[in-house]
GROMACS .gro file of C-alpha atoms in nm:
model
  306
    1UNK     CA    1   1.570   5.742   6.088
    2UNK     CA    2   1.161   5.931   5.944
    3UNK     CA    3   1.208   5.928   5.550
    4UNK     CA    4   1.130   6.289   5.412
    5UNK     CA    5   0.888   6.201   5.143
    6UNK     CA    6   0.662   5.950   5.399
    7UNK     CA    7   0.624   6.280   5.592
    8UNK     CA    8   0.542   6.527   5.283
    9UNK     CA    9   0.315   6.272   5.208
   10UNK     CA   10   0.141   6.229   5.632
   11UNK     CA   11   0.133   6.661   5.622
   12UNK     CA   12  -0.051   6.640   5.256
   13UNK     CA   13  -0.292   6.425   5.426
   14UNK     CA   14  -0.323   6.594   5.715
   15UNK     CA   15  -0.380   6.978   5.529
   16UNK     CA   16  -0.559   6.830   5.219
   17UNK     CA   17  -0.829   6.567   5.439
   18UNK     CA   18  -0.816   6.295   5.271
   19UNK     CA   19  -0.566   6.049   5.073
   20UNK     CA   20  -0.705   6.091   4.710
   21UNK     CA   21  -0.663   6.579   4.832
   22UNK     CA   22  -0.317   6.434   4.912
   23UNK     CA   23  -0.234   6.285   4.592
   24UNK     CA   24  -0.343   6.589   4.368
   25UNK     CA   25  -0.171   6.828   4.602
   26UNK     CA   26   0.203   6.620   4.512
   27UNK     CA   27   0.108   6.499   4.139
   28UNK     CA   28   0.089   6.131   4.241
   29UNK     CA   29  -0.149   5.874   4.284
   30UNK     CA   30  -0.292   5.747   4.580
   31UNK     CA   31  -0.188   5.427   4.627
   32UNK     CA   32   0.129   5.619   4.632
   33UNK     CA   33   0.018   5.766   4.919
   34UNK     CA   34  -0.123   5.555   5.111
   35UNK     CA   35   0.243   5.316   5.040
   36UNK     CA   36   0.401   5.594   5.208
   37UNK     CA   37   0.211   5.645   5.470
   38UNK     CA   38   0.172   5.245   5.518
   39UNK     CA   39   0.650   5.243   5.513
   40UNK     CA   40   0.595   5.562   5.844
   41UNK     CA   41   0.317   5.335   6.065
   42UNK     CA   42   0.643   5.074   5.967
   43UNK     CA   43   0.877   5.273   6.133
   44UNK     CA   44   0.745   5.443   6.354
   45UNK     CA   45   0.527   5.161   6.543
   46UNK     CA   46   0.185   5.357   6.527
   47UNK     CA   47  -0.103   5.388   6.357
   48UNK     CA   48  -0.169   5.688   6.181
   49UNK     CA   49  -0.474   5.615   5.905
   50UNK     CA   50  -0.770   5.446   6.077
   51UNK     CA   51  -1.144   5.379   5.814
   52UNK     CA   52  -1.361   5.652   5.889
   53UNK     CA   53  -1.684   5.548   5.670
   54UNK     CA   54  -1.575   5.492   5.327
   55UNK     CA   55  -1.213   5.722   5.356
   56UNK     CA   56  -0.966   5.741   5.604
   57UNK     CA   57  -0.838   5.936   5.895
   58UNK     CA   58  -0.588   6.072   6.106
   59UNK     CA   59  -0.513   5.880   6.375
   60UNK     CA   60  -0.408   6.162   6.699
   61UNK     CA   61  -0.096   5.979   6.657
   62UNK     CA   62  -0.082   6.100   6.295
   63UNK     CA   63  -0.157   6.454   6.376
   64UNK     CA   64   0.085   6.523   6.612
   65UNK     CA   65   0.385   6.356   6.369
   66UNK     CA   66   0.240   6.599   6.093
   67UNK     CA   67   0.283   6.929   6.335
   68UNK     CA   68   0.624   6.824   6.323
   69UNK     CA   69   0.638   6.738   6.004
   70UNK     CA   70   0.569   7.112   5.875
   71UNK     CA   71   0.804   7.209   6.136
   72UNK     CA   72   1.068   6.946   5.901
   73UNK     CA   73   0.964   7.043   5.590
   74UNK     CA   74   1.028   7.401   5.703
   75UNK     CA   75   1.350   7.367   5.796
   76UNK     CA   76   1.456   7.176   5.526
   77UNK     CA   77   1.316   7.421   5.234
   78UNK     CA   78   1.550   7.675   5.495
   79UNK     CA   79   1.828   7.495   5.438
   80UNK     CA   80   1.792   7.426   5.065
   81UNK     CA   81   1.750   7.777   5.010
   82UNK     CA   82   2.053   7.903   5.241
   83UNK     CA   83   2.262   7.627   5.023
   84UNK     CA   84   2.191   7.760   4.679
   85UNK     CA   85   2.240   8.090   4.832
   86UNK     CA   86   2.579   8.027   4.882
   87UNK     CA   87   2.655   7.813   4.570
   88UNK     CA   88   2.467   8.101   4.412
   89UNK     CA   89   2.417   7.857   4.112
   90UNK     CA   90   2.008   7.901   4.004
   91UNK     CA   91   2.002   7.523   3.986
   92UNK     CA   92   1.733   7.282   4.022
   93UNK     CA   93   1.385   7.271   3.975
   94UNK     CA   94   1.056   7.541   4.048
   95UNK     CA   95   0.711   7.518   4.110
   96UNK     CA   96   0.567   7.788   3.987
   97UNK     CA   97   0.188   7.799   3.967
   98UNK     CA   98   0.004   8.123   3.742
   99UNK     CA   99  -0.402   8.231   3.668
  100UNK     CA  100  -0.465   8.187   3.275
  101UNK     CA  101  -0.405   8.525   3.129
  102UNK     CA  102  -0.063   8.566   3.338
  103UNK     CA  103   0.038   8.191   3.185
  104UNK     CA  104  -0.060   8.284   2.836
  105UNK     CA  105   0.077   8.697   2.824
  106UNK     CA  106   0.359   8.685   3.068
  107UNK     CA  107   0.462   8.248   3.102
  108UNK     CA  108   0.641   8.221   2.744
  109UNK     CA  109   0.873   8.526   2.710
  110UNK     CA  110   1.022   8.435   3.072
  111UNK     CA  111   1.065   8.042   3.032
  112UNK     CA  112   1.279   8.119   2.687
  113UNK     CA  113   1.434   8.384   2.908
  114UNK     CA  114   1.498   8.166   3.215
  115UNK     CA  115   1.612   7.841   2.987
  116UNK     CA  116   1.864   8.069   2.783
  117UNK     CA  117   1.995   8.214   3.058
  118UNK     CA  118   2.001   7.959   3.351
  119UNK     CA  119   1.969   7.600   3.119
  120UNK     CA  120   1.988   7.384   3.488
  121UNK     CA  121   1.743   7.546   3.596
  122UNK     CA  122   1.386   7.318   3.534
  123UNK     CA  123   1.052   7.484   3.593
  124UNK     CA  124   0.744   7.370   3.581
  125UNK     CA  125   0.421   7.530   3.510
  126UNK     CA  126   0.048   7.447   3.627
  127UNK     CA  127  -0.205   7.690   3.541
  128UNK     CA  128  -0.422   7.758   3.908
  129UNK     CA  129  -0.695   8.062   3.991
  130UNK     CA  130  -0.541   8.334   4.218
  131UNK     CA  131  -0.673   8.217   4.536
  132UNK     CA  132  -0.560   7.864   4.496
  133UNK     CA  133  -0.155   7.969   4.353
  134UNK     CA  134  -0.117   8.186   4.696
  135UNK     CA  135  -0.272   7.855   4.910
  136UNK     CA  136  -0.043   7.639   4.784
  137UNK     CA  137   0.218   7.902   4.805
  138UNK     CA  138   0.162   7.931   5.193
  139UNK     CA  139   0.189   7.528   5.214
  140UNK     CA  140   0.460   7.493   5.014
  141UNK     CA  141   0.359   7.323   4.712
  142UNK     CA  142   0.448   7.594   4.500
  143UNK     CA  143   0.773   7.754   4.533
  144UNK     CA  144   0.671   8.080   4.341
  145UNK     CA  145   0.301   8.187   4.228
  146UNK     CA  146   0.159   8.510   3.969
  147UNK     CA  147  -0.114   8.627   4.109
  148UNK     CA  148  -0.416   8.882   4.076
  149UNK     CA  149  -0.585   9.133   4.233
  150UNK     CA  150  -0.831   9.452   4.128
  151UNK     CA  151  -0.711   9.770   4.288
  152UNK     CA  152  -1.039   9.844   4.419
  153UNK     CA  153  -1.064   9.503   4.609
  154UNK     CA  154  -0.708   9.397   4.657
  155UNK     CA  155  -0.646   9.047   4.796
  156UNK     CA  156  -0.540   8.977   5.142
  157UNK     CA  157  -0.119   8.861   5.161
  158UNK     CA  158  -0.060   8.515   5.411
  159UNK     CA  159   0.161   8.653   5.658
  160UNK     CA  160   0.496   8.471   5.585
  161UNK     CA  161   0.474   8.541   5.198
  162UNK     CA  162   0.652   8.870   4.955
  163UNK     CA  163   0.576   8.965   4.687
  164UNK     CA  164   0.656   9.200   4.381
  165UNK     CA  165   0.466   9.376   4.178
  166UNK     CA  166   0.504   9.298   3.810
  167UNK     CA  167   0.259   9.559   3.619
  168UNK     CA  168  -0.089   9.713   3.613
  169UNK     CA  169  -0.298   9.552   3.395
  170UNK     CA  170  -0.562   9.869   3.241
  171UNK     CA  171  -0.914   9.718   3.194
  172UNK     CA  172  -1.158   9.894   2.866
  173UNK     CA  173  -1.526   9.765   2.834
  174UNK     CA  174  -1.657   9.527   2.521
  175UNK     CA  175  -1.941   9.659   2.344
  176UNK     CA  176  -2.076   9.467   2.009
  177UNK     CA  177  -1.938   9.664   1.715
  178UNK     CA  178  -2.324   9.832   1.649
  179UNK     CA  179  -2.397   9.934   2.055
  180UNK     CA  180  -2.453  10.297   2.039
  181UNK     CA  181  -2.124  10.376   2.317
  182UNK     CA  182  -1.880  10.195   2.085
  183UNK     CA  183  -1.766  10.516   1.941
  184UNK     CA  184  -1.703  10.713   2.294
  185UNK     CA  185  -1.351  10.810   2.300
  186UNK     CA  186  -1.459  10.665   2.716
  187UNK     CA  187  -1.761  10.546   2.934
  188UNK     CA  188  -1.922  10.595   3.284
  189UNK     CA  189  -2.021  10.218   3.409
  190UNK     CA  190  -2.372  10.405   3.454
  191UNK     CA  191  -2.401  10.486   3.131
  192UNK     CA  192  -2.395  10.104   3.091
  193UNK     CA  193  -2.714  10.048   3.341
  194UNK     CA  194  -2.988   9.780   3.193
  195UNK     CA  195  -2.655   9.601   2.968
  196UNK     CA  196  -2.621   9.254   2.970
  197UNK     CA  197  -2.297   9.103   3.085
  198UNK     CA  198  -2.017   8.798   3.027
  199UNK     CA  199  -1.852   8.706   3.321
  200UNK     CA  200  -1.635   8.454   3.439
  201UNK     CA  201  -1.744   8.172   3.659
  202UNK     CA  202  -1.912   8.258   4.013
  203UNK     CA  203  -1.586   8.199   4.272
  204UNK     CA  204  -1.407   8.272   4.011
  205UNK     CA  205  -1.150   8.624   4.102
  206UNK     CA  206  -1.292   8.785   3.792
  207UNK     CA  207  -1.676   8.677   3.849
  208UNK     CA  208  -1.658   8.809   4.159
  209UNK     CA  209  -1.502   9.185   4.089
  210UNK     CA  210  -1.724   9.237   3.783
  211UNK     CA  211  -2.056   9.176   4.051
  212UNK     CA  212  -1.829   9.398   4.280
  213UNK     CA  213  -1.765   9.669   4.085
  214UNK     CA  214  -2.137   9.701   3.885
  215UNK     CA  215  -2.271   9.722   4.235
  216UNK     CA  216  -2.061   9.969   4.339
  217UNK     CA  217  -2.152  10.201   4.053
  218UNK     CA  218  -2.557  10.140   4.166
  219UNK     CA  219  -2.568   9.910   3.827
  220UNK     CA  220  -2.728   9.509   3.894
  221UNK     CA  221  -2.574   9.253   3.740
  222UNK     CA  222  -2.697   9.114   3.455
  223UNK     CA  223  -2.570   8.801   3.360
  224UNK     CA  224  -2.631   8.640   3.016
  225UNK     CA  225  -2.325   8.415   2.938
  226UNK     CA  226  -2.003   8.313   3.170
  227UNK     CA  227  -1.712   8.239   2.991
  228UNK     CA  228  -1.384   8.233   3.149
  229UNK     CA  229  -1.166   8.321   2.897
  230UNK     CA  230  -1.161   8.657   2.762
  231UNK     CA  231  -1.086   8.531   2.394
  232UNK     CA  232  -1.421   8.357   2.441
  233UNK     CA  233  -1.563   8.666   2.635
  234UNK     CA  234  -1.461   8.879   2.378
  235UNK     CA  235  -1.679   8.652   2.105
  236UNK     CA  236  -1.981   8.666   2.273
  237UNK     CA  237  -1.958   9.067   2.248
  238UNK     CA  238  -1.924   9.033   1.891
  239UNK     CA  239  -2.195   8.821   1.875
  240UNK     CA  240  -2.404   9.121   2.012
  241UNK     CA  241  -2.451   8.885   2.382
  242UNK     CA  242  -2.369   9.159   2.540
  243UNK     CA  243  -2.097   9.385   2.706
  244UNK     CA  244  -1.794   9.230   2.927
  245UNK     CA  245  -1.491   9.407   3.112
  246UNK     CA  246  -1.195   9.280   2.905
  247UNK     CA  247  -0.764   9.371   3.114
  248UNK     CA  248  -0.545   9.433   2.816
  249UNK     CA  249  -0.309   9.103   2.876
  250UNK     CA  250  -0.686   8.879   2.847
  251UNK     CA  251  -0.712   8.963   2.547
  252UNK     CA  252  -0.585   8.863   2.192
  253UNK     CA  253  -0.684   8.970   1.884
  254UNK     CA  254  -1.029   9.151   1.926
  255UNK     CA  255  -1.317   9.066   1.685
  256UNK     CA  256  -1.438   9.297   1.433
  257UNK     CA  257  -1.767   9.259   1.587
  258UNK     CA  258  -1.655   9.397   1.870
  259UNK     CA  259  -1.499   9.719   2.006
  260UNK     CA  260  -1.317   9.813   2.305
  261UNK     CA  261  -1.396  10.204   2.539
  262UNK     CA  262  -1.185  10.284   2.845
  263UNK     CA  263  -1.367  10.317   3.106
  264UNK     CA  264  -1.388  10.580   3.376
  265UNK     CA  265  -1.246  10.612   3.595
  266UNK     CA  266  -1.045  10.396   3.479
  267UNK     CA  267  -1.030   9.977   3.663
  268UNK     CA  268  -0.689   9.804   3.619
  269UNK     CA  269  -0.554   9.481   3.763
  270UNK     CA  270  -0.204   9.450   4.021
  271UNK     CA  271  -0.010   9.168   3.875
  272UNK     CA  272   0.189   9.036   4.126
  273UNK     CA  273   0.435   8.779   4.218
  274UNK     CA  274   0.462   8.579   4.498
  275UNK     CA  275   0.704   8.336   4.684
  276UNK     CA  276   0.775   8.217   5.083
  277UNK     CA  277   0.995   8.440   5.262
  278UNK     CA  278   1.181   8.185   5.393
  279UNK     CA  279   1.276   8.062   5.046
  280UNK     CA  280   1.340   8.433   4.884
  281UNK     CA  281   1.725   8.377   4.906
  282UNK     CA  282   1.690   8.101   4.645
  283UNK     CA  283   1.835   8.245   4.333
  284UNK     CA  284   1.637   8.033   4.125
  285UNK     CA  285   1.329   8.269   4.362
  286UNK     CA  286   1.517   8.604   4.220
  287UNK     CA  287   1.639   8.459   3.850
  288UNK     CA  288   1.224   8.379   3.806
  289UNK     CA  289   1.107   8.698   3.968
  290UNK     CA  290   1.387   8.904   3.726
  291UNK     CA  291   1.268   8.717   3.446
  292UNK     CA  292   0.894   8.761   3.494
  293UNK     CA  293   0.977   9.142   3.499
  294UNK     CA  294   1.101   9.187   3.202
  295UNK     CA  295   0.874   8.976   3.067
  296UNK     CA  296   0.568   9.227   3.205
  297UNK     CA  297   0.800   9.546   3.047
  298UNK     CA  298   0.836   9.383   2.737
  299UNK     CA  299   0.443   9.367   2.762
  300UNK     CA  300   0.408   9.766   2.904
  301UNK     CA  301   0.618   9.869   2.585
  302UNK     CA  302   0.421   9.657   2.344
  303UNK     CA  303   0.062   9.805   2.434
  304UNK     CA  304   0.251  10.123   2.494
  305UNK     CA  305   0.332  10.101   2.095
  306UNK     CA  306  -0.042   9.991   2.004
   0.00000   0.00000   0.00000
């Protein structure tokens, strides 16, 4: 009988390409992954890894077994989902990933609500970039993710995943308080020609979106500062170091030296929950989506009041 955890370790090495990367994905040590595969070699009587320079690579036999492991793990997940649905109880473990502003802006209220209503459900939360969240949900490393895309640049969702819209997060432009346009009711991007900008790191969704949006308005972005957290971006704006486009969910307190002005046309990003379609019957998935939707409504109500 093949051990499921050992098959999972082999599959992770097959997907990620190395023992170290597989260990990171499984949140164990590289030694633990190597030990699981060594035991699997003894079980199967086949060599599964061999030296390749300073690293290792999977043998042909391992590749074949990893393909079977993928199907086996998918069947196990379906069986677990069916069994949980039959019981109707919100129990067990749920691995959730979310991008930074959703982790701060939506997750605390959602997790408190889940803990109160379903004390036998254990949720592990990890902060991830949206692209990574999608990959890890699709691979089964996360049970559910919270992602974002911008309405003028939507993200493709892989086949086999389902999604639910949580909220539309409107973004405003942040300018220094002494900026000539700081008192305007609305600003068109074209009015900010020649400005320096503050953005996230290259390769992040928000950086790439800002560059795309500015160029779509015939503005060549001049990036003066890069910071991934929106409160840090606002602090840099308040210091007079540039402008930034900041979604409402990304704000905490706006510094005295910064002003937020709505953009025309309006810019917004859509925030989703995503999960594997095969796991949709799990009561824990439904409960998590409901808690996130409730947290999103509270956030929207708070924005309406302010």
